[in-house]
CSV table of C-alpha atoms in Angstrom, one decimal:
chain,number,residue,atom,x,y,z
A,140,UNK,CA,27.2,17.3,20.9
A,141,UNK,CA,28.1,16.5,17.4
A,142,UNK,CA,29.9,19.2,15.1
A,143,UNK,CA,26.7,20.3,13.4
A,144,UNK,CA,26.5,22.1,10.0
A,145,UNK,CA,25.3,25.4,9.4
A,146,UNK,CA,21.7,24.2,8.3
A,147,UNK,CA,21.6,21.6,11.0
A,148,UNK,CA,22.3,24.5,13.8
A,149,UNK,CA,19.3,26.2,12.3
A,150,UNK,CA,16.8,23.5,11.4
A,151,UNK,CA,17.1,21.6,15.2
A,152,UNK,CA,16.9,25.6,16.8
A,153,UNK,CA,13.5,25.9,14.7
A,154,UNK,CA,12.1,22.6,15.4
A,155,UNK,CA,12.8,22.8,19.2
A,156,UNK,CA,10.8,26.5,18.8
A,157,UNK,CA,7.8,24.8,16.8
A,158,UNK,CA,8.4,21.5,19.6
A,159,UNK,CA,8.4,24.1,22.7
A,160,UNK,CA,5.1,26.8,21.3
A,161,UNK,CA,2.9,24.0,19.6
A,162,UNK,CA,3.3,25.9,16.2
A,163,UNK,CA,1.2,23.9,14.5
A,164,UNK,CA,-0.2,19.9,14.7
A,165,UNK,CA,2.7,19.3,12.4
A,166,UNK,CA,5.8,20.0,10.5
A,167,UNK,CA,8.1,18.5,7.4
A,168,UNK,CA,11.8,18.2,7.3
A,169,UNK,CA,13.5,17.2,4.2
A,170,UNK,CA,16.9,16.6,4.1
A,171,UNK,CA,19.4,15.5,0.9
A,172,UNK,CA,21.1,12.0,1.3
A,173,UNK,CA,24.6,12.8,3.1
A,174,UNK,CA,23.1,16.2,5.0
A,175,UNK,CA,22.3,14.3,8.3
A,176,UNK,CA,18.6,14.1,8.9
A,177,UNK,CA,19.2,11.3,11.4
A,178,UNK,CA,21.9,12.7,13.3
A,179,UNK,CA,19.6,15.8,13.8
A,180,UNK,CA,16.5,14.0,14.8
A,181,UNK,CA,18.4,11.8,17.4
A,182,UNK,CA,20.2,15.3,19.0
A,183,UNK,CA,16.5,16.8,18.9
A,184,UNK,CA,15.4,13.9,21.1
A,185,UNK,CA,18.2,14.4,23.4
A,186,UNK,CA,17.2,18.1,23.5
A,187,UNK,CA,13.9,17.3,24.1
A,188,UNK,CA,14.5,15.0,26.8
A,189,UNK,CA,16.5,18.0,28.8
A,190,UNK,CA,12.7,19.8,28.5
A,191,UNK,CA,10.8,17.2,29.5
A,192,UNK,CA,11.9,13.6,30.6
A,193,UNK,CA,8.5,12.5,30.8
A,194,UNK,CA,8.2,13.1,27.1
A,195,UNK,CA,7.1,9.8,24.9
A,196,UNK,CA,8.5,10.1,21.3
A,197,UNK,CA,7.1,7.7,18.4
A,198,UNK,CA,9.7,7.1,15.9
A,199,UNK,CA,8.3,5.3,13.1
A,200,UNK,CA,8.8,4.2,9.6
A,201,UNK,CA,6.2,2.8,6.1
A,202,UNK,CA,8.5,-0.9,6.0
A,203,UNK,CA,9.6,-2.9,8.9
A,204,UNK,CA,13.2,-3.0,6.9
A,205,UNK,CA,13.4,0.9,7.4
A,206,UNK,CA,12.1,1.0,11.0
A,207,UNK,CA,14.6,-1.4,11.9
A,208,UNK,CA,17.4,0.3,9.9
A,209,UNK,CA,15.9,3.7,12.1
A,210,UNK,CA,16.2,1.7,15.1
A,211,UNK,CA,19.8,0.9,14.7
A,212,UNK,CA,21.1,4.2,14.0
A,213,UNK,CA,19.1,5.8,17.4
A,214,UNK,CA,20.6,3.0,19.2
A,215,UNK,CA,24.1,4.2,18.2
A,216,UNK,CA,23.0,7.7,19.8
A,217,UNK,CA,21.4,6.0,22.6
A,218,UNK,CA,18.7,8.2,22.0
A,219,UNK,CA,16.1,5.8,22.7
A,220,UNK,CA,14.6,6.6,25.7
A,221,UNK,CA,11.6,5.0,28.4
A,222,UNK,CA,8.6,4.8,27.0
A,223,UNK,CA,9.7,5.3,23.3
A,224,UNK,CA,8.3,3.3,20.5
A,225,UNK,CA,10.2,2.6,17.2
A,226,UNK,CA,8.6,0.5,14.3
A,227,UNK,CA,6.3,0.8,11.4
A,228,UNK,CA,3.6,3.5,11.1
A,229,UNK,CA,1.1,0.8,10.9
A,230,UNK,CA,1.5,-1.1,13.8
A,231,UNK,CA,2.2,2.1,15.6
A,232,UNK,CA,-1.6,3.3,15.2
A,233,UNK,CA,-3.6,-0.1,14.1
A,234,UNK,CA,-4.3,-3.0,15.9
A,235,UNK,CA,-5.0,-6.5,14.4
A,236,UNK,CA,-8.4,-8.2,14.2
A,237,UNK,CA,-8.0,-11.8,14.9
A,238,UNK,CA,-10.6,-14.9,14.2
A,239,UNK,CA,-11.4,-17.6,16.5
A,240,UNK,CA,-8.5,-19.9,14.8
A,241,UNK,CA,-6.2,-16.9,16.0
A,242,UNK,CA,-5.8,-15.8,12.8
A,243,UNK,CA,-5.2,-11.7,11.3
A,244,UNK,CA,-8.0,-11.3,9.2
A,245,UNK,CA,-7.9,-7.5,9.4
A,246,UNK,CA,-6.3,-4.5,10.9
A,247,UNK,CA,-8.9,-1.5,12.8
A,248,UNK,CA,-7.1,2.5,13.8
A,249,UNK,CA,-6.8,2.4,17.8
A,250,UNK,CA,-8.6,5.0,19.8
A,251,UNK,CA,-5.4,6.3,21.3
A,252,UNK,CA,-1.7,6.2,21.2
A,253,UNK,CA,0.4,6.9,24.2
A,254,UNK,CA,3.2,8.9,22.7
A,255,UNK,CA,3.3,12.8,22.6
A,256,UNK,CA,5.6,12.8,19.8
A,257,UNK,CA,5.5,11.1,16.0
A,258,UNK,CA,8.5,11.4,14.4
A,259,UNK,CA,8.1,9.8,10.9
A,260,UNK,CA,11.2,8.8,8.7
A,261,UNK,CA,10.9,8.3,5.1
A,262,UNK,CA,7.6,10.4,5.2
A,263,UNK,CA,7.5,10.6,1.4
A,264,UNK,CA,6.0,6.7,1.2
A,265,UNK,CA,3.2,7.9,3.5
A,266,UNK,CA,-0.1,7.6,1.8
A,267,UNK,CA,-3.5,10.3,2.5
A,268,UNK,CA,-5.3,7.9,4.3
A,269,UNK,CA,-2.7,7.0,6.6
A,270,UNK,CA,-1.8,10.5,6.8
A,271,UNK,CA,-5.1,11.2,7.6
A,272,UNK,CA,-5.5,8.7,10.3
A,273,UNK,CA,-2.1,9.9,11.9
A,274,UNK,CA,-3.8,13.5,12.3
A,275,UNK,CA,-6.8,11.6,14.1
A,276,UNK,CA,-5.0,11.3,17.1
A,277,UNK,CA,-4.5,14.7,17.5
A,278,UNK,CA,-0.5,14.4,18.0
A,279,UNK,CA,2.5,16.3,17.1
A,280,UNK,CA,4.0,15.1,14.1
A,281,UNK,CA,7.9,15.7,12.7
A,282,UNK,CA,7.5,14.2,9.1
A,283,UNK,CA,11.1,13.8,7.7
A,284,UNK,CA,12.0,12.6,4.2
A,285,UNK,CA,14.4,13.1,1.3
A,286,UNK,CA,13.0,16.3,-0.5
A,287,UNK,CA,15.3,15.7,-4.0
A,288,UNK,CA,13.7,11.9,-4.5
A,289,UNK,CA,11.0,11.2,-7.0
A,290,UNK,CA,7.1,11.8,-5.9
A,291,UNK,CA,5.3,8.8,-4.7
A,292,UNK,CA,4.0,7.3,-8.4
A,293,UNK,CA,0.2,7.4,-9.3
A,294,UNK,CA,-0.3,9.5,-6.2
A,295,UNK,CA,-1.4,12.9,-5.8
A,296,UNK,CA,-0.5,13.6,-2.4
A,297,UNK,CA,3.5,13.8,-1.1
A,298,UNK,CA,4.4,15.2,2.5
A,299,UNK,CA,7.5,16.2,0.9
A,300,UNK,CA,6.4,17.9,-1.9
A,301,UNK,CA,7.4,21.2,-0.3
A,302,UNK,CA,9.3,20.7,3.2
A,303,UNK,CA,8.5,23.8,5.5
A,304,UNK,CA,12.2,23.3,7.0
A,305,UNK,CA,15.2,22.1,4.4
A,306,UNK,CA,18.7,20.8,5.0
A,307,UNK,CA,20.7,21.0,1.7
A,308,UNK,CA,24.4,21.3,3.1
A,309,UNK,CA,26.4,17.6,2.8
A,310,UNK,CA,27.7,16.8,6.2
A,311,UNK,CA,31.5,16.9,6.3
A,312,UNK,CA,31.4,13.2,7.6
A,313,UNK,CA,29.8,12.2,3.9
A,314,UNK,CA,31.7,14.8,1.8
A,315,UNK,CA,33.7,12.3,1.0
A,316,UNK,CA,31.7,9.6,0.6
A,317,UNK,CA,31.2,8.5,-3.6
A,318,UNK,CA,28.0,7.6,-3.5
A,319,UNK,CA,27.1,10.9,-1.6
A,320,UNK,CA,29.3,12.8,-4.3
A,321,UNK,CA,27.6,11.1,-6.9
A,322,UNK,CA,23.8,11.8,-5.7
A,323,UNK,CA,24.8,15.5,-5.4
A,324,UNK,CA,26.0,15.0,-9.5
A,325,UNK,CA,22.9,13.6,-10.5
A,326,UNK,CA,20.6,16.4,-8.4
A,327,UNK,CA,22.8,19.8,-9.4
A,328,UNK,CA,23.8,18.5,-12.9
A,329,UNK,CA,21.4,15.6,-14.1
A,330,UNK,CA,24.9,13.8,-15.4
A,331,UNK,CA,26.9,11.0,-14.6
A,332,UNK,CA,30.3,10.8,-16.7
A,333,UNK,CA,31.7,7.1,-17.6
A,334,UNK,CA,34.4,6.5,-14.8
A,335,UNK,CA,35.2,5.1,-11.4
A,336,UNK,CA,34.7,7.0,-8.6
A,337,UNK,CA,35.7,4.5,-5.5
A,338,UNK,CA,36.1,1.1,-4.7
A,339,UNK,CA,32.9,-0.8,-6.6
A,340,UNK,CA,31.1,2.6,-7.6
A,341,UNK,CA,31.6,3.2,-11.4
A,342,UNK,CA,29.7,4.2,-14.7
A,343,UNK,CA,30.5,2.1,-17.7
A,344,UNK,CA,28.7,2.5,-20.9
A,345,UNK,CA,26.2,-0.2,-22.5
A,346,UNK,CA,28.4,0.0,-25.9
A,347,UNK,CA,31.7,-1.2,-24.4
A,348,UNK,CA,31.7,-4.8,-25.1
A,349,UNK,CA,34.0,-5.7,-22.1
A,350,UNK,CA,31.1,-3.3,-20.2
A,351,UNK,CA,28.5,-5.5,-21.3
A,352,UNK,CA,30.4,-8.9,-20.0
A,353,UNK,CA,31.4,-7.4,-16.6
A,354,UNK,CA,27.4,-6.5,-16.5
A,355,UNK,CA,26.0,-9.8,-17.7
A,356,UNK,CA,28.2,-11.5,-15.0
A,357,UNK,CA,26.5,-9.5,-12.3
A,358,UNK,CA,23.1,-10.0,-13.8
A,359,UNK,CA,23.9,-14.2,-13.7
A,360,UNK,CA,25.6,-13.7,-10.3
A,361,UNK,CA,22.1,-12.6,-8.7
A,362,UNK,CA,21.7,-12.1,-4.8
A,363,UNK,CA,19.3,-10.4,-2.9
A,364,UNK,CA,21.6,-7.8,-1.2
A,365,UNK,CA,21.7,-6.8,-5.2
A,366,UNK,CA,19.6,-4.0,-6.5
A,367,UNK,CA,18.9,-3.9,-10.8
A,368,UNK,CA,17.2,-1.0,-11.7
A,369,UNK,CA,15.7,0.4,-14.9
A,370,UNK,CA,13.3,2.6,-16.0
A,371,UNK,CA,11.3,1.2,-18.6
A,372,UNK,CA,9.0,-2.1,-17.7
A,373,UNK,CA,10.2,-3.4,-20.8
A,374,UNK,CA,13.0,-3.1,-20.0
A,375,UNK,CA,12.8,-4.6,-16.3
A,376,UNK,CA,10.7,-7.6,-17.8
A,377,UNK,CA,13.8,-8.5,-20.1
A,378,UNK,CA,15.9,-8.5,-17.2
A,379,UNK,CA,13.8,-10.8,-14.9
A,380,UNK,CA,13.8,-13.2,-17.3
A,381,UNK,CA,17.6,-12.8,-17.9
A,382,UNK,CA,18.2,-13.3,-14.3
A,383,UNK,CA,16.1,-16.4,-13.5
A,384,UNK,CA,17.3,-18.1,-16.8
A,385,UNK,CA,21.1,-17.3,-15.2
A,386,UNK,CA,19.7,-18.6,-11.2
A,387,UNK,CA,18.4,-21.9,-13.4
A,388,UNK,CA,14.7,-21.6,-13.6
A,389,UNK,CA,13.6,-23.5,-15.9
A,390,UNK,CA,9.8,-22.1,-16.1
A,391,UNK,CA,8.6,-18.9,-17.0
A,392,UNK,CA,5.6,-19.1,-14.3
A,393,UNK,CA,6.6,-18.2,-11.0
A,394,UNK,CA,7.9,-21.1,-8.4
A,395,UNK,CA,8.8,-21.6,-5.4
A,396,UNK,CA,12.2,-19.9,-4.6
A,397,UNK,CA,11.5,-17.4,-6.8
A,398,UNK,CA,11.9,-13.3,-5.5
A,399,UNK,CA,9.0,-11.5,-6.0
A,400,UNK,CA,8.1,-7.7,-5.9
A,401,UNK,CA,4.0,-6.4,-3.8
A,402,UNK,CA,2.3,-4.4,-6.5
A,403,UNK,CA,-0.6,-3.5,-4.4
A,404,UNK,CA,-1.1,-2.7,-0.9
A,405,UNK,CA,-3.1,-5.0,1.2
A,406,UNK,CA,-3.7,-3.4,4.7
A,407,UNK,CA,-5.5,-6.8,6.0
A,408,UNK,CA,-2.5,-8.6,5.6
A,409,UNK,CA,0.2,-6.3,6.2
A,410,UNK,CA,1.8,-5.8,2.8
A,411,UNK,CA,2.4,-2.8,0.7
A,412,UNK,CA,3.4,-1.4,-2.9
A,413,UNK,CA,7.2,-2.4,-3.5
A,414,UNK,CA,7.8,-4.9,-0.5
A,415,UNK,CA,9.9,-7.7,-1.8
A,416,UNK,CA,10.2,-11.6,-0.5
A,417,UNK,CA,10.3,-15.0,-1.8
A,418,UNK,CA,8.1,-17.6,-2.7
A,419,UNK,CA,8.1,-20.6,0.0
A,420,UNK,CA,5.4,-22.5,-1.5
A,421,UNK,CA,3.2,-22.4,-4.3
A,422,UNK,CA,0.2,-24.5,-5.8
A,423,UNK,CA,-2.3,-24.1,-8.6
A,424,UNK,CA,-5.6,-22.6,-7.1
A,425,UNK,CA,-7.5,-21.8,-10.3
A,426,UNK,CA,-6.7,-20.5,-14.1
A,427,UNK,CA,-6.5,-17.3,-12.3
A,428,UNK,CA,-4.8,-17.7,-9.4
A,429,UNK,CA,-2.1,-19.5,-7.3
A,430,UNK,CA,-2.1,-20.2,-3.8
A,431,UNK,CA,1.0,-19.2,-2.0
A,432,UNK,CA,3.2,-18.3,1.3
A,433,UNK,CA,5.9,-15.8,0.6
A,434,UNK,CA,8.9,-14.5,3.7
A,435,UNK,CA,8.3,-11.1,3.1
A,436,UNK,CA,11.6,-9.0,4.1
A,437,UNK,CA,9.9,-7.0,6.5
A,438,UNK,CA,9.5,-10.2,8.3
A,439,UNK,CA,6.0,-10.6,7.4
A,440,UNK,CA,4.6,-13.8,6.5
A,441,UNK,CA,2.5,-13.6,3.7
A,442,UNK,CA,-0.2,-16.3,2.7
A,443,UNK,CA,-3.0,-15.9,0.1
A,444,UNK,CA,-4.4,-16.2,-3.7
A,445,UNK,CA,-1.8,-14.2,-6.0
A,446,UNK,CA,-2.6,-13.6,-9.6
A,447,UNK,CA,-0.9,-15.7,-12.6
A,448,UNK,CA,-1.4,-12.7,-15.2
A,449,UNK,CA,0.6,-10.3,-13.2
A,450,UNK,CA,3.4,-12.0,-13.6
A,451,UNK,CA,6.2,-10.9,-16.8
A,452,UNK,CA,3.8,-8.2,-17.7
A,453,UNK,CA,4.3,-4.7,-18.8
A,454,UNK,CA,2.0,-2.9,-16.4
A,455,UNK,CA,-0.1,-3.3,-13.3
A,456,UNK,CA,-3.1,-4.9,-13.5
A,457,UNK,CA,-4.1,-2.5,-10.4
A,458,UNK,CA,-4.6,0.4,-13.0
A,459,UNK,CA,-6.0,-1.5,-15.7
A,460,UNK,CA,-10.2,-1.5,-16.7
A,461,UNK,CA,-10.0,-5.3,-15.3
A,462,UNK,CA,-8.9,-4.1,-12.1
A,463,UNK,CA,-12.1,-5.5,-10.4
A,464,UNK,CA,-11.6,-8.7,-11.6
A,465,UNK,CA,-8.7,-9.1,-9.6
A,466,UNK,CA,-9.8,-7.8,-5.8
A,467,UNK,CA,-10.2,-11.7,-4.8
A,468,UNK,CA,-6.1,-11.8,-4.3
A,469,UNK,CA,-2.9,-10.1,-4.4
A,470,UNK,CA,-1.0,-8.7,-6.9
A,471,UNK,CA,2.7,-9.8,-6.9
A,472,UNK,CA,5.4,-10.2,-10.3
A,473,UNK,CA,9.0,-11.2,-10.3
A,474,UNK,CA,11.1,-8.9,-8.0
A,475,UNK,CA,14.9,-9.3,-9.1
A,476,UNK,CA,14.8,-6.0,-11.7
A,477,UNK,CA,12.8,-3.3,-10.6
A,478,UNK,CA,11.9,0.5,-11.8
A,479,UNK,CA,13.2,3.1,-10.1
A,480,UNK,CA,9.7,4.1,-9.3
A,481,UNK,CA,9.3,1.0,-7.4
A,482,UNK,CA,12.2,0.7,-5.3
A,483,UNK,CA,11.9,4.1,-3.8
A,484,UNK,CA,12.0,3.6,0.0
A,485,UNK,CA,14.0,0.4,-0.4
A,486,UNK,CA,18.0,-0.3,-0.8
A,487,UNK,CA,20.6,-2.9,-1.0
A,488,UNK,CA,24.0,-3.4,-0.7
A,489,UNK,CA,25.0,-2.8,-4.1
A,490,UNK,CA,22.8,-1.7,-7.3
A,491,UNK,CA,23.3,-2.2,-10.6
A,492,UNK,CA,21.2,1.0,-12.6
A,493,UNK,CA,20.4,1.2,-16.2
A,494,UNK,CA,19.8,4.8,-17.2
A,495,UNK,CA,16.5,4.8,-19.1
A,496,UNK,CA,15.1,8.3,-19.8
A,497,UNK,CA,11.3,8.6,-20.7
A,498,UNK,CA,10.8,11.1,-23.8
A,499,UNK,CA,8.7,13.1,-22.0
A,500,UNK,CA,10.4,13.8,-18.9
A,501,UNK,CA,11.9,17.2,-17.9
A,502,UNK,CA,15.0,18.6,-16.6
A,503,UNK,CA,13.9,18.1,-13.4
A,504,UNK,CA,12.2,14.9,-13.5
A,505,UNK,CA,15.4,13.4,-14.7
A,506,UNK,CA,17.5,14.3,-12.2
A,507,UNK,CA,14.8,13.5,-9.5
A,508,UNK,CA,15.2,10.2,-11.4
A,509,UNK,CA,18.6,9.3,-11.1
A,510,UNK,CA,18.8,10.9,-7.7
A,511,UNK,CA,16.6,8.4,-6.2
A,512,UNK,CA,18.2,5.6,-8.5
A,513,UNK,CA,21.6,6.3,-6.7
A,514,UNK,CA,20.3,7.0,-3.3
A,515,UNK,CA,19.3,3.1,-3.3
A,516,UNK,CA,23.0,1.9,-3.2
A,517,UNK,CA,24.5,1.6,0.5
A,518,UNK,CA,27.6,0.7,-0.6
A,519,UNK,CA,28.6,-0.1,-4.0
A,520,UNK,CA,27.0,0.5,-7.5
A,521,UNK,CA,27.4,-0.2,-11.0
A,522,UNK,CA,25.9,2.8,-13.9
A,523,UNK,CA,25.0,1.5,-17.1
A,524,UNK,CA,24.3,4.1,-19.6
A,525,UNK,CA,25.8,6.5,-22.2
């Protein structure tokens, strides 16, 4: 067995207790980036598996990018065993309805899963309905997620809101990791100080004028395994533009080519809030709408009516008092710069962040904010701010 930490010790003792007595339908385990959430849940399989090798355990995740990402790291552990399922919540408990010409036109819940265990990762993204559907089939559920991360915006309801088990202590395997050391800054002290920190991790700030040119070079030099955040729309409007003038777009509407950002989920056809992809083909529908096929990065294939107003505005249409006039399509707007609030349970290779505070924001909120801003960077990030 791995070394395990303190917390770890005690958190996979309690959850084989809960696993072993039934203690409940279900129970939540958050975990801080760097304090080993995987690593526990793939020795709690193995543990489980010395109980009962008949056991069937459901790990799933809200995006196909983070169930593959899942799958990877319990295939490391080979702790993926017979009868095991890994994938996306929703194709774990829907099935699709499909027309005489073969095509999805919908998705219905099943009647029955076969797996005795749900083990969800990321559990924050999870909506009340398809919380609600999960409990349906009457299953034990592990719900794991990243306790220190913004709430899911517009949404009252957040599995990890209060997690009943906690792991807080930073493995010693990603003590020394800077991106680890510089999420635990922004949680205990809501402050990153101008400076580098490792090899492509640094904080520079948007008055140095050789700042600003090392920045604007990374904005022209777009790529999709880049990350821009901001916090303001405003703000990530200006920088969409930016980038596509610097990529050579020479429209403001959207064309094909062009990365774009779900604002609204669509369960018929498989997308969701803050999946990203790119436009493979576009044509003009009507004055409100285009018709288009977009390669999702969930490797979903998207085809449909997307709306022509969303696109360069400040806010959703999805919460405006038009909303109904826009239920006949999709809602979709350019996807190079996004909030922080919109990239939670995404990340990329490297991110560029500008630090945008909102007036009204607390202590708390802030560093919840940059927290989950940091947390999207796998291995190299850029900090623009004072």
């Amino acid at each position: 067995m791995l070394d395990l930490s303190g917390d770890q010790k005690s958190v996979l003792k309690k959850l084989v207790e809960w696993h072993l007595d039934k203690g409940g339908q279900y129970i939540t385990l958050g975990g801080y980036a760097g304090t080993g959430k995987t690593t526990l849940i793939a020795i709690l399989r193995k543990r489980l598996r010395k109980e009962n090798k008949k056991l069937k355990v459901a790990f799933v995740s809200y995006t196909g990018k983070a169930s593959r990402v899942l799958r990877n790291k319990l295939l490391e552990n080979k702790v993926i065993f017979k009868g095991d399922y890994v994938g996306t919540i929703h194709s774990l408990i829907y099935s699709p309805i499909v027309n005489s010409k073969e095509e999805i036109t919908g998705w219905k819940k099943k009647e029955r899963i076969l797996e005795d265990l749900v083990i969800i990762d990321e559990a924050s993204m999870v909506s009340s309905a398809i919380w609600a559907d999960l409990l349906s089939f009457d299953k034990l559920i592990i719900a794991v997620g990243d306790h220190g991360q913004l709430p899911p915006i517009k949404n009252d309801f957040n599995l990890m809101e209060d997690p009943v088990l906690k792991l807080v202590e930073i493995h010693r395997q990603a003590k020394d990791n800077p991106i680890i050391k510089l999420s635990a800054m922004a949680r205990k002290e809501g402050r990153i100080v101008t400076g580098v920190y490792g090899p492509g991790i640094k904080k520079v700030s948007k008055r140095d004028v050789w700042s600003g040119e090392e920045v604007e070079e990374e904005l022209r030099n777009y790529s999709s395994d880049k990350m821009i955040l901001c916090g303001y729309n405003k703000t990530r409007v200006g920088l969409n533009k930016f980038i596509r003038e610097g990529l050579g777009f020479e429209s403001e509407e959207v064309m094909a080519g062009d990365r774009v950002i779900c604002l609204r989920n669509n369960h018929k056809k498989e997308i969701f809030n803050g999946m990203l992809g790119v436009i493979g083909s576009i044509r003009d529908k009507s004055k409100k709408w285009w018709e288009v096929e977009i390669e999702m990065d969930d490797d979903v294939f998207y085809s449909g009516l997307i709306a022509k107003e969303q696109f360069g505005m400040n806010q959703g249409i999805n919460f405006g008092t038009r909303r109904r006039e826009f239920m006949k399509g999709d809602l979709f707007d350019f996807g190079y710069a996004l909030t922080v609030h919109k990239a939670q349970g995404s990340q990329a290779k490297k991110v560029i962040l500008f630090e945008e505070r909102f007036p009204k924001m607390s202590e708390e909120e802030w560093r919840q904010w940059l927290y989950t801003a940091i947390t999207r960077a796998e291995e190299e990030i850029l900090i623009v701010g004072d």
